[in-house]
mmCIF file of C-alpha atoms in Angstrom:
data_model
loop_
_atom_site.group_PDB
_atom_site.id
_atom_site.type_symbol
_atom_site.label_atom_id
_atom_site.label_comp_id
_atom_site.label_asym_id
_atom_site.label_seq_id
_atom_site.Cartn_x
_atom_site.Cartn_y
_atom_site.Cartn_z
ATOM 1 C CA MET A 1215 27.393 -3.202 -31.090
ATOM 2 C CA ASP A 1216 27.003 -4.370 -27.481
ATOM 3 C CA SER A 1217 23.236 -4.740 -26.698
ATOM 4 C CA VAL A 1218 23.676 -3.624 -23.017
ATOM 5 C CA THR A 1219 26.111 -0.706 -23.143
ATOM 6 C CA LYS A 1220 26.913 2.077 -25.727
ATOM 7 C CA ARG A 1221 30.019 4.101 -25.386
ATOM 8 C CA ASP A 1222 31.343 7.177 -27.207
ATOM 9 C CA SER A 1223 34.953 7.995 -27.744
ATOM 10 C CA SER A 1224 35.489 9.581 -24.299
ATOM 11 C CA GLU A 1225 34.353 6.353 -22.499
ATOM 12 C CA GLU A 1226 32.084 8.511 -20.332
ATOM 13 C CA ARG A 1227 28.596 7.658 -21.535
ATOM 14 C CA VAL A 1228 26.770 4.603 -20.486
ATOM 15 C CA VAL A 1229 23.160 3.523 -21.026
ATOM 16 C CA GLU A 1230 21.944 2.178 -17.639
ATOM 17 C CA LEU A 1231 18.529 0.607 -16.981
ATOM 18 C CA LYS A 1232 19.034 -0.210 -13.379
ATOM 19 C CA PRO A 1233 20.838 1.523 -10.453
ATOM 20 C CA LEU A 1234 24.268 -0.054 -10.197
ATOM 21 C CA SER A 1235 25.606 0.841 -6.770
ATOM 22 C CA PRO A 1236 25.043 3.400 -3.986
ATOM 23 C CA ARG A 1237 28.466 4.781 -5.195
ATOM 24 C CA VAL A 1238 27.057 5.785 -8.554
ATOM 25 C CA SER A 1239 24.794 8.935 -8.913
ATOM 26 C CA GLU A 1240 22.994 9.159 -12.233
ATOM 27 C CA SER A 1241 20.696 11.606 -14.047
ATOM 28 C CA LEU A 1242 18.760 10.500 -17.063
ATOM 29 C CA ASP A 1243 18.231 12.645 -20.177
ATOM 30 C CA ALA A 1244 14.556 11.970 -21.207
ATOM 31 C CA LYS A 1245 15.185 13.112 -24.781
ATOM 32 C CA ASN A 1246 18.209 11.099 -25.801
ATOM 33 C CA GLY A 1247 18.212 8.178 -23.221
ATOM 34 C CA ASN A 1248 21.790 8.962 -22.223
ATOM 35 C CA SER A 1249 23.001 8.652 -18.619
ATOM 36 C CA LYS A 1250 25.834 10.446 -16.826
ATOM 37 C CA TYR A 1251 27.638 8.951 -13.887
ATOM 38 C CA THR A 1252 29.997 10.104 -11.314
ATOM 39 C CA ASP A 1253 32.326 7.592 -9.743
ATOM 40 C CA ASP A 1254 33.168 8.383 -6.153
ATOM 41 C CA ASN A 1255 35.862 5.623 -5.891
ATOM 42 C CA ALA A 1256 38.873 5.362 -8.079
ATOM 43 C CA GLY A 1257 39.034 2.075 -10.128
ATOM 44 C CA TYR A 1258 35.339 1.497 -10.175
ATOM 45 C CA ASP A 1259 34.248 0.129 -13.544
ATOM 46 C CA PRO A 1260 30.423 0.812 -14.197
ATOM 47 C CA GLU A 1261 30.511 -1.435 -17.295
ATOM 48 C CA GLU A 1262 31.667 -4.413 -15.260
ATOM 49 C CA ALA A 1263 29.018 -3.700 -12.539
ATOM 50 C CA LEU A 1264 26.251 -3.364 -15.214
ATOM 51 C CA LEU A 1265 27.296 -6.660 -16.852
ATOM 52 C CA SER A 1266 27.230 -8.429 -13.465
ATOM 53 C CA GLN A 1267 23.481 -7.763 -13.009
ATOM 54 C CA ASP A 1268 21.357 -10.928 -13.150
ATOM 55 C CA SER A 1269 18.324 -9.243 -14.753
ATOM 56 C CA ASP A 1270 18.082 -8.726 -18.470
ATOM 57 C CA ILE A 1271 16.800 -5.627 -20.192
ATOM 58 C CA GLU A 1272 13.307 -6.910 -20.675
ATOM 59 C CA ALA A 1273 13.075 -7.861 -17.037
ATOM 60 C CA GLN A 1274 14.278 -4.465 -15.870
ATOM 61 C CA LYS A 1275 11.782 -2.806 -18.186
ATOM 62 C CA GLY A 1276 9.009 -4.889 -16.610
ATOM 63 C CA GLN A 1277 10.140 -3.839 -13.141
ATOM 64 C CA VAL A 1278 9.855 -0.173 -14.082
ATOM 65 C CA THR A 1279 6.482 -0.254 -15.737
ATOM 66 C CA GLU A 1280 4.679 -2.837 -13.597
ATOM 67 C CA LYS A 1281 1.920 -1.435 -11.227
ATOM 68 C CA PRO A 1282 0.572 -3.189 -8.282
ATOM 69 C CA ALA A 1283 -3.086 -4.200 -8.237
ATOM 70 C CA ALA A 1284 -3.925 -1.547 -5.588
ATOM 71 C CA THR A 1285 -7.318 -1.069 -6.821
ATOM 72 C CA VAL A 1286 -8.603 -4.516 -5.908
ATOM 73 C CA PRO A 1287 -10.016 -4.671 -2.373
ATOM 74 C CA LEU A 1288 -8.251 -7.037 0.032
ATOM 75 C CA GLU A 1289 -11.293 -9.217 0.587
ATOM 76 C CA TYR A 1290 -11.380 -10.154 -3.133
ATOM 77 C CA GLY A 1291 -7.904 -11.719 -2.875
ATOM 78 C CA VAL A 1292 -8.761 -13.935 0.127
ATOM 79 C CA PRO A 1293 -9.485 -17.663 -0.562
ATOM 80 C CA LEU A 1294 -13.060 -18.764 -0.131
ATOM 81 C CA ARG A 1295 -12.166 -21.451 2.390
ATOM 82 C CA THR A 1296 -10.422 -18.810 4.567
ATOM 83 C CA LYS A 1297 -13.508 -16.599 4.402
ATOM 84 C CA VAL A 1298 -15.841 -19.427 5.364
ATOM 85 C CA PHE A 1299 -13.605 -20.348 8.313
ATOM 86 C CA TYR A 1300 -13.617 -16.832 9.810
ATOM 87 C CA LEU A 1301 -17.303 -16.187 9.051
ATOM 88 C CA THR A 1302 -18.256 -19.521 10.754
ATOM 89 C CA THR A 1303 -16.047 -18.771 13.778
ATOM 90 C CA TYR A 1304 -17.476 -15.296 14.067
ATOM 91 C CA LEU A 1305 -21.043 -16.475 13.812
ATOM 92 C CA LEU A 1306 -20.559 -19.175 16.474
ATOM 93 C CA LEU A 1307 -18.853 -16.848 18.864
ATOM 94 C CA ASN A 1308 -21.443 -14.108 18.298
ATOM 95 C CA LEU A 1309 -24.246 -16.515 18.918
ATOM 96 C CA ALA A 1310 -22.611 -17.872 22.027
ATOM 97 C CA LEU A 1311 -22.137 -14.433 23.494
ATOM 98 C CA THR A 1312 -25.687 -13.259 22.565
ATOM 99 C CA ILE A 1313 -27.349 -16.291 24.147
ATOM 100 C CA HIS A 1314 -25.117 -16.199 27.250
ATOM 101 C CA SER A 1315 -25.529 -12.429 27.744
ATOM 102 C CA LYS A 1316 -29.312 -12.846 27.409
ATOM 103 C CA MET A 1317 -29.259 -15.344 30.272
ATOM 104 C CA LEU A 1318 -27.082 -13.000 32.393
ATOM 105 C CA PHE A 1319 -29.357 -9.979 31.829
ATOM 106 C CA ALA A 1320 -32.233 -11.803 33.387
ATOM 107 C CA GLN A 1321 -30.720 -10.857 36.702
ATOM 108 C CA PHE A 1322 -27.556 -8.792 35.920
ATOM 109 C CA LYS A 1323 -29.091 -5.678 34.557
ATOM 110 C CA PHE A 1324 -25.939 -3.637 34.030
ATOM 111 C CA PRO A 1325 -25.166 -3.479 30.254
ATOM 112 C CA PHE A 1326 -22.537 -0.727 30.395
ATOM 113 C CA LEU A 1327 -20.755 -2.547 33.281
ATOM 114 C CA LEU A 1328 -20.871 -5.817 31.302
ATOM 115 C CA THR A 1329 -19.383 -3.921 28.308
ATOM 116 C CA ALA A 1330 -16.631 -2.693 30.568
ATOM 117 C CA PHE A 1331 -15.979 -6.243 31.634
ATOM 118 C CA HIS A 1332 -15.793 -7.309 28.064
ATOM 119 C CA THR A 1333 -13.363 -4.545 26.972
ATOM 120 C CA GLY A 1334 -11.361 -5.007 30.212
ATOM 121 C CA ALA A 1335 -10.999 -8.661 29.523
ATOM 122 C CA THR A 1336 -9.877 -7.905 25.937
ATOM 123 C CA SER A 1337 -7.316 -5.488 27.306
ATOM 124 C CA VAL A 1338 -5.820 -8.073 29.629
ATOM 125 C CA GLY A 1339 -5.869 -10.763 26.933
ATOM 126 C CA CYS A 1340 -4.129 -8.523 24.362
ATOM 127 C CA TYR A 1341 -1.578 -7.352 26.944
ATOM 128 C CA THR A 1342 -0.746 -10.935 27.781
ATOM 129 C CA LEU A 1343 -0.337 -11.796 24.077
ATOM 130 C CA MET A 1344 1.983 -8.778 23.720
ATOM 131 C CA LEU A 1345 4.098 -10.022 26.638
ATOM 132 C CA GLY A 1346 4.281 -13.377 24.910
ATOM 133 C CA GLY A 1347 5.583 -11.706 21.775
ATOM 134 C CA TYR A 1348 2.412 -12.318 19.676
ATOM 135 C CA ILE A 1349 1.673 -8.552 19.405
ATOM 136 C CA LYS A 1350 4.449 -6.148 18.372
ATOM 137 C CA PRO A 1351 3.053 -2.577 18.676
ATOM 138 C CA SER A 1352 3.930 -0.238 15.732
ATOM 139 C CA LYS A 1353 5.411 3.107 16.222
ATOM 140 C CA LEU A 1354 2.617 5.499 15.495
ATOM 141 C CA SER A 1355 2.606 9.216 14.920
ATOM 142 C CA LEU A 1356 0.553 11.719 17.108
ATOM 143 C CA ARG A 1357 -2.036 11.880 14.261
ATOM 144 C CA ASP A 1358 -2.232 8.015 14.146
ATOM 145 C CA ASN A 1359 -2.774 7.858 17.890
ATOM 146 C CA MET A 1360 -5.454 10.524 17.774
ATOM 147 C CA ILE A 1361 -7.330 8.388 15.164
ATOM 148 C CA ILE A 1362 -7.184 5.428 17.540
ATOM 149 C CA VAL A 1363 -8.625 7.516 20.363
ATOM 150 C CA ALA A 1364 -11.320 8.862 18.145
ATOM 151 C CA PHE A 1365 -12.174 5.310 17.030
ATOM 152 C CA SER A 1366 -12.444 4.033 20.594
ATOM 153 C CA VAL A 1367 -14.833 7.010 21.373
ATOM 154 C CA LEU A 1368 -16.909 5.941 18.246
ATOM 155 C CA CYS A 1369 -17.100 2.336 19.577
ATOM 156 C CA THR A 1370 -18.237 3.547 23.007
ATOM 157 C CA ILE A 1371 -20.814 5.934 21.674
ATOM 158 C CA ASN A 1372 -22.147 3.303 19.299
ATOM 159 C CA ILE A 1373 -22.783 0.954 22.233
ATOM 160 C CA ALA A 1374 -24.309 3.798 24.294
ATOM 161 C CA ILE A 1375 -26.709 4.857 21.510
ATOM 162 C CA SER A 1376 -27.696 1.306 20.865
ATOM 163 C CA ASN A 1377 -28.570 0.625 24.577
ATOM 164 C CA VAL A 1378 -30.435 3.957 24.923
ATOM 165 C CA SER A 1379 -32.542 3.432 21.814
ATOM 166 C CA LEU A 1380 -33.403 -0.078 22.793
ATOM 167 C CA ALA A 1381 -35.016 1.333 25.929
ATOM 168 C CA LEU A 1382 -37.133 3.721 23.864
ATOM 169 C CA VAL A 1383 -38.404 1.229 21.199
ATOM 170 C CA SER A 1384 -39.657 -2.336 21.085
ATOM 171 C CA VAL A 1385 -37.106 -5.082 20.269
ATOM 172 C CA ALA A 1386 -39.022 -5.877 17.063
ATOM 173 C CA PHE A 1387 -38.787 -2.223 15.861
ATOM 174 C CA HIS A 1388 -35.087 -2.037 16.896
ATOM 175 C CA GLN A 1389 -34.193 -5.247 14.826
ATOM 176 C CA ILE A 1390 -36.200 -4.018 11.791
ATOM 177 C CA ILE A 1391 -34.249 -0.708 11.592
ATOM 178 C CA ARG A 1392 -30.909 -2.343 12.256
ATOM 179 C CA SER A 1393 -31.595 -4.844 9.398
ATOM 180 C CA ILE A 1394 -30.909 -2.090 6.867
ATOM 181 C CA ALA A 1395 -27.226 -1.916 7.972
ATOM 182 C CA PRO A 1396 -25.979 -3.573 4.725
ATOM 183 C CA VAL A 1397 -27.637 -0.895 2.601
ATOM 184 C CA PHE A 1398 -26.056 1.861 4.712
ATOM 185 C CA THR A 1399 -22.698 0.138 4.345
ATOM 186 C CA VAL A 1400 -22.902 0.257 0.571
ATOM 187 C CA VAL A 1401 -23.897 3.918 0.732
ATOM 188 C CA VAL A 1402 -20.969 4.878 3.084
ATOM 189 C CA TYR A 1403 -18.504 3.115 0.880
ATOM 190 C CA GLN A 1404 -19.869 4.712 -2.288
ATOM 191 C CA LEU A 1405 -20.144 8.296 -0.939
ATOM 192 C CA PHE A 1406 -16.989 8.587 1.186
ATOM 193 C CA LEU A 1407 -14.573 5.926 -0.103
ATOM 194 C CA GLY A 1408 -15.458 5.915 -3.761
ATOM 195 C CA ARG A 1409 -15.973 2.155 -4.051
ATOM 196 C CA SER A 1410 -18.609 1.143 -6.507
ATOM 197 C CA TYR A 1411 -20.717 -1.996 -6.147
ATOM 198 C CA SER A 1412 -22.516 -3.896 -8.828
ATOM 199 C CA ARG A 1413 -26.297 -3.793 -9.362
ATOM 200 C CA ALA A 1414 -26.441 -7.414 -8.242
ATOM 201 C CA THR A 1415 -24.850 -6.535 -4.945
ATOM 202 C CA TRP A 1416 -27.434 -3.825 -4.292
ATOM 203 C CA ILE A 1417 -30.294 -6.190 -5.286
ATOM 204 C CA SER A 1418 -28.908 -8.971 -2.988
ATOM 205 C CA CYS A 1419 -29.227 -6.693 0.058
ATOM 206 C CA ILE A 1420 -33.048 -6.386 -0.442
ATOM 207 C CA PRO A 1421 -34.228 -9.911 0.397
ATOM 208 C CA ILE A 1422 -31.883 -9.963 3.412
ATOM 209 C CA THR A 1423 -33.240 -6.662 4.741
ATOM 210 C CA VAL A 1424 -36.875 -7.554 4.003
ATOM 211 C CA GLY A 1425 -36.508 -11.145 5.457
ATOM 212 C CA VAL A 1426 -34.973 -9.930 8.727
ATOM 213 C CA SER A 1427 -37.645 -7.273 9.061
ATOM 214 C CA MET A 1428 -40.315 -9.960 8.662
ATOM 215 C CA VAL A 1429 -38.496 -12.101 11.302
ATOM 216 C CA ALA A 1430 -38.439 -9.242 13.714
ATOM 217 C CA TYR A 1431 -42.070 -8.228 12.936
ATOM 218 C CA GLY A 1432 -44.127 -7.916 16.091
ATOM 219 C CA GLU A 1433 -45.425 -5.123 18.305
ATOM 220 C CA LEU A 1434 -43.879 -2.073 16.690
ATOM 221 C CA ASP A 1435 -43.799 0.233 19.737
ATOM 222 C CA PHE A 1436 -41.566 3.325 19.277
ATOM 223 C CA THR A 1437 -41.275 7.081 19.874
ATOM 224 C CA ALA A 1438 -39.968 9.759 17.567
ATOM 225 C CA ILE A 1439 -36.807 10.230 19.676
ATOM 226 C CA GLY A 1440 -36.488 6.418 19.876
ATOM 227 C CA PHE A 1441 -36.713 6.111 16.051
ATOM 228 C CA ALA A 1442 -34.097 8.875 15.504
ATOM 229 C CA LEU A 1443 -31.675 7.317 18.039
ATOM 230 C CA THR A 1444 -32.097 3.796 16.567
ATOM 231 C CA LEU A 1445 -31.408 5.169 13.075
ATOM 232 C CA LEU A 1446 -28.411 7.056 14.412
ATOM 233 C CA GLY A 1447 -27.272 3.788 16.041
ATOM 234 C CA VAL A 1448 -27.378 1.993 12.713
ATOM 235 C CA VAL A 1449 -25.370 4.735 11.046
ATOM 236 C CA LEU A 1450 -22.734 4.657 13.760
ATOM 237 C CA ALA A 1451 -22.475 0.816 13.682
ATOM 238 C CA VAL A 1452 -21.917 0.977 10.002
ATOM 239 C CA ILE A 1453 -19.357 3.731 10.245
ATOM 240 C CA LYS A 1454 -17.595 1.744 12.921
ATOM 241 C CA THR A 1455 -17.457 -1.317 10.788
ATOM 242 C CA VAL A 1456 -16.151 0.563 7.810
ATOM 243 C CA VAL A 1457 -13.542 2.411 9.836
ATOM 244 C CA THR A 1458 -12.468 -0.891 11.410
ATOM 245 C CA ASN A 1459 -11.907 -2.297 7.962
ATOM 246 C CA ARG A 1460 -9.894 0.812 6.857
ATOM 247 C CA LEU A 1461 -7.636 0.709 9.927
ATOM 248 C CA MET A 1462 -6.598 -2.833 8.999
ATOM 249 C CA THR A 1463 -6.434 -2.430 5.269
ATOM 250 C CA GLY A 1464 -5.768 1.302 4.586
ATOM 251 C CA SER A 1465 -2.641 3.404 5.085
ATOM 252 C CA LEU A 1466 -2.184 2.341 8.689
ATOM 253 C CA ALA A 1467 -2.753 -1.363 7.970
ATOM 254 C CA LEU A 1468 -2.683 -2.345 11.634
ATOM 255 C CA PRO A 1469 -3.095 -5.981 12.699
ATOM 256 C CA ALA A 1470 -6.450 -6.761 14.366
ATOM 257 C CA LEU A 1471 -4.777 -7.673 17.625
ATOM 258 C CA GLU A 1472 -2.863 -4.386 17.759
ATOM 259 C CA ILE A 1473 -6.048 -2.340 17.250
ATOM 260 C CA LEU A 1474 -7.708 -4.187 20.060
ATOM 261 C CA LEU A 1475 -4.672 -3.676 22.303
ATOM 262 C CA ARG A 1476 -4.885 0.074 21.752
ATOM 263 C CA ILE A 1477 -8.595 0.693 21.851
ATOM 264 C CA SER A 1478 -9.734 -1.835 24.528
ATOM 265 C CA PRO A 1479 -8.351 0.073 27.567
ATOM 266 C CA LEU A 1480 -9.848 3.357 26.307
ATOM 267 C CA ALA A 1481 -13.254 1.631 25.589
ATOM 268 C CA ALA A 1482 -13.204 -0.021 29.090
ATOM 269 C CA PHE A 1483 -12.604 3.370 30.778
ATOM 270 C CA GLN A 1484 -15.352 5.060 28.745
ATOM 271 C CA SER A 1485 -17.759 2.292 29.543
ATOM 272 C CA LEU A 1486 -17.062 2.569 33.284
ATOM 273 C CA VAL A 1487 -17.850 6.361 32.992
ATOM 274 C CA TYR A 1488 -21.098 5.546 31.316
ATOM 275 C CA ALA A 1489 -21.894 2.957 34.014
ATOM 276 C CA VAL A 1490 -21.358 5.476 36.795
ATOM 277 C CA VAL A 1491 -23.248 8.247 34.972
ATOM 278 C CA THR A 1492 -26.338 6.022 34.352
ATOM 279 C CA GLY A 1493 -26.395 4.709 37.896
ATOM 280 C CA GLU A 1494 -25.188 1.254 37.167
ATOM 281 C CA GLY A 1495 -22.275 1.679 39.535
ATOM 282 C CA ALA A 1496 -24.583 2.167 42.503
ATOM 283 C CA GLY A 1497 -26.798 -0.659 41.339
ATOM 284 C CA PHE A 1498 -23.817 -3.005 41.062
ATOM 285 C CA LYS A 1499 -22.690 -1.976 44.659
ATOM 286 C CA LYS A 1500 -26.103 -2.935 45.912
ATOM 287 C CA PHE A 1501 -25.851 -6.219 43.898
ATOM 288 C CA VAL A 1502 -22.649 -7.030 45.768
ATOM 289 C CA ASP A 1503 -23.826 -5.824 49.172
ATOM 290 C CA ASP A 1504 -26.901 -8.068 48.948
ATOM 291 C CA GLY A 1505 -24.594 -11.080 48.538
ATOM 292 C CA GLN A 1506 -25.737 -11.853 45.038
ATOM 293 C CA LEU A 1507 -22.222 -11.866 43.542
ATOM 294 C CA THR A 1508 -21.529 -15.533 44.309
ATOM 295 C CA THR A 1509 -18.788 -17.676 43.049
ATOM 296 C CA GLY A 1510 -21.169 -19.016 40.359
ATOM 297 C CA TRP A 1511 -21.777 -15.437 39.197
ATOM 298 C CA VAL A 1512 -18.047 -14.641 39.045
ATOM 299 C CA ILE A 1513 -17.481 -17.741 36.916
ATOM 300 C CA ALA A 1514 -20.351 -16.767 34.621
ATOM 301 C CA LEU A 1515 -18.991 -13.184 34.259
ATOM 302 C CA VAL A 1516 -15.433 -14.352 33.571
ATOM 303 C CA THR A 1517 -16.737 -16.907 30.995
ATOM 304 C CA ASN A 1518 -18.883 -14.273 29.268
ATOM 305 C CA SER A 1519 -15.950 -11.877 29.149
ATOM 306 C CA SER A 1520 -13.637 -14.562 27.775
ATOM 307 C CA ILE A 1521 -16.125 -15.185 24.996
ATOM 308 C CA ALA A 1522 -16.228 -11.480 24.305
ATOM 309 C CA PHE A 1523 -12.479 -11.407 23.993
ATOM 310 C CA LEU A 1524 -12.434 -14.255 21.486
ATOM 311 C CA LEU A 1525 -15.347 -12.647 19.612
ATOM 312 C CA ASN A 1526 -13.519 -9.242 19.465
ATOM 313 C CA ILE A 1527 -10.464 -10.895 17.864
ATOM 314 C CA SER A 1528 -12.660 -12.849 15.483
ATOM 315 C CA SER A 1529 -14.802 -9.854 14.559
ATOM 316 C CA PHE A 1530 -11.844 -7.648 13.600
ATOM 317 C CA GLN A 1531 -10.045 -10.349 11.615
ATOM 318 C CA THR A 1532 -13.183 -11.426 9.874
ATOM 319 C CA ASN A 1533 -13.928 -7.780 8.998
ATOM 320 C CA LYS A 1534 -10.383 -7.621 7.475
ATOM 321 C CA VAL A 1535 -10.644 -10.757 5.282
ATOM 322 C CA THR A 1536 -14.216 -10.549 4.257
ATOM 323 C CA GLY A 1537 -15.008 -6.775 4.130
ATOM 324 C CA ALA A 1538 -17.379 -4.423 5.961
ATOM 325 C CA LEU A 1539 -20.327 -5.210 3.694
ATOM 326 C CA THR A 1540 -20.036 -8.984 4.197
ATOM 327 C CA ILE A 1541 -19.734 -8.623 8.014
ATOM 328 C CA SER A 1542 -22.932 -6.428 7.981
ATOM 329 C CA VAL A 1543 -24.803 -9.060 6.026
ATOM 330 C CA CYS A 1544 -23.411 -11.735 8.381
ATOM 331 C CA GLY A 1545 -24.769 -9.650 11.342
ATOM 332 C CA ASN A 1546 -28.229 -9.818 9.745
ATOM 333 C CA LEU A 1547 -28.107 -13.516 9.246
ATOM 334 C CA LYS A 1548 -27.037 -13.895 12.828
ATOM 335 C CA GLN A 1549 -30.404 -12.548 13.819
ATOM 336 C CA ILE A 1550 -32.003 -15.437 11.958
ATOM 337 C CA LEU A 1551 -29.791 -17.997 13.756
ATOM 338 C CA THR A 1552 -30.561 -16.293 17.122
ATOM 339 C CA VAL A 1553 -34.300 -16.560 16.532
ATOM 340 C CA LEU A 1554 -33.877 -20.293 15.584
ATOM 341 C CA LEU A 1555 -31.882 -20.949 18.775
ATOM 342 C CA GLY A 1556 -34.409 -18.928 20.736
ATOM 343 C CA ILE A 1557 -37.093 -21.305 19.497
ATOM 344 C CA ILE A 1558 -35.151 -24.284 20.758
ATOM 345 C CA ILE A 1559 -33.687 -22.812 23.988
ATOM 346 C CA PHE A 1560 -36.178 -20.240 25.114
ATOM 347 C CA ASN A 1561 -39.299 -21.709 23.503
ATOM 348 C CA VAL A 1562 -39.966 -18.560 21.505
ATOM 349 C CA LYS A 1563 -43.140 -18.678 19.451
ATOM 350 C CA ILE A 1564 -43.153 -17.315 15.854
ATOM 351 C CA GLY A 1565 -45.865 -16.643 13.388
ATOM 352 C CA ALA A 1566 -46.213 -17.359 9.656
ATOM 353 C CA ILE A 1567 -44.814 -13.907 8.706
ATOM 354 C CA ASN A 1568 -41.726 -14.531 10.907
ATOM 355 C CA GLY A 1569 -41.152 -18.008 9.434
ATOM 356 C CA LEU A 1570 -41.449 -16.735 5.818
ATOM 357 C CA GLY A 1571 -38.956 -13.971 6.691
ATOM 358 C CA MET A 1572 -36.486 -16.572 7.772
ATOM 359 C CA VAL A 1573 -36.737 -18.284 4.387
ATOM 360 C CA ILE A 1574 -36.488 -15.118 2.487
ATOM 361 C CA ALA A 1575 -33.452 -13.903 4.539
ATOM 362 C CA ILE A 1576 -31.582 -17.175 4.246
ATOM 363 C CA LEU A 1577 -32.208 -17.332 0.391
ATOM 364 C CA GLY A 1578 -31.048 -13.687 0.304
ATOM 365 C CA GLY A 1579 -27.884 -14.669 2.091
ATOM 366 C CA ALA A 1580 -27.213 -17.467 -0.359
ATOM 367 C CA TYR A 1581 -27.788 -15.106 -3.284
ATOM 368 C CA TYR A 1582 -25.457 -12.565 -1.699
ATOM 369 C CA SER A 1583 -22.725 -15.147 -1.280
ATOM 370 C CA LYS A 1584 -23.078 -15.982 -5.064
ATOM 371 C CA VAL A 1585 -22.833 -12.371 -6.041
ATOM 372 C CA GLU A 1586 -19.687 -11.860 -3.934
ATOM 373 C CA LEU A 1587 -18.084 -14.902 -5.357
ATOM 374 C CA ASN A 1588 -18.810 -13.705 -8.917
ATOM 375 C CA ASN A 1589 -17.399 -10.226 -7.890
ATOM 376 C CA LYS A 1590 -14.249 -11.824 -6.557
ATOM 377 C CA GLN A 1591 -13.676 -13.856 -9.768
ATOM 378 C CA ALA A 1592 -14.354 -10.820 -11.888
ATOM 379 C CA LYS A 1593 -11.919 -8.583 -9.859
ATOM 380 C CA LYS A 1594 -9.286 -11.249 -9.977
ATOM 381 C CA ALA A 1595 -9.665 -11.696 -13.712
ATOM 382 C CA SER A 1596 -9.417 -7.890 -14.428
ATOM 383 C CA SER A 1597 -6.462 -7.245 -12.062
ATOM 384 C CA PRO A 1598 -2.989 -6.786 -13.597
ATOM 385 C CA GLY A 1599 -0.980 -9.983 -14.026
ATOM 386 C CA SER A 1600 -3.969 -12.342 -13.906
#
């Protein structure tokens, strides 16, 4: 008997394991495994078409039953060298923007306006890349576009809450509260996205949080409303980081550059509105009228905005390949590097507690890296086809 086809006396029954042609419509009988076909063109021989297939029966069976490893998060499939490259680039750009912005804020006291410059520069940069063919916008539904608009509002509110809370609490208290971001990230993933983390991952967040808190330890001046807004700012920052990751790895799966292209103009407009409402617009007008906006200042602002553009691209892409939790931990470790650079550049004085905190946070970061590497290997080993 032929191992591929089985015919009865009427020559009308054929066992088919793979669709043969758009010209053939078939319905499978689950009980007896038979298949009926209807040939729309005279002279079409289904047996000949079946025998012309390159795949054998076992290969076809494998194609039907194989399931993609959809349960493994994207970041666990990214090579370690790629992660290190993106994280290093993100850290360097983040540090450069932090230090440079701190220098500007000594005289240019318009944070919302500077944010508008940053997002405006990102808009121009992304639009230029789109004209060059490097960004090809997807066709989104009305619902998808509403998600993008809501995300841009979330980004702007996050910046606003952070700036307002910083005015109501000391920098030390602000950094201590923000150091718990990795813990909030794990909680958000667990509660709303159903992703579970190992006990080792939870434990690895503790020394990082404690260490950064010790580094930021100083004059803990705060009010009740300041504490509430700072905590709210941390939650919003974590949600923004998680949502960013989902936009690039979830059902939409938008490229980082496309997300920036879509949200940057909205964020720039919203930042300008905040600048006008808070009085920064009038302050900047006086800054210009007094002749303080020199060529040097223009070059400094353009340079700062260009760094912000590169950082935005790096931040989104790093979030995609490393995951929201890792980017939160990386943000904490950035605080350590900022303090170290502050000691060198701004002659910042630290105490024994601050120094010990640095050591603890750095060791915690190393432990977290080891845990994530182990998690990646375990996920890869347990995924289908490994």
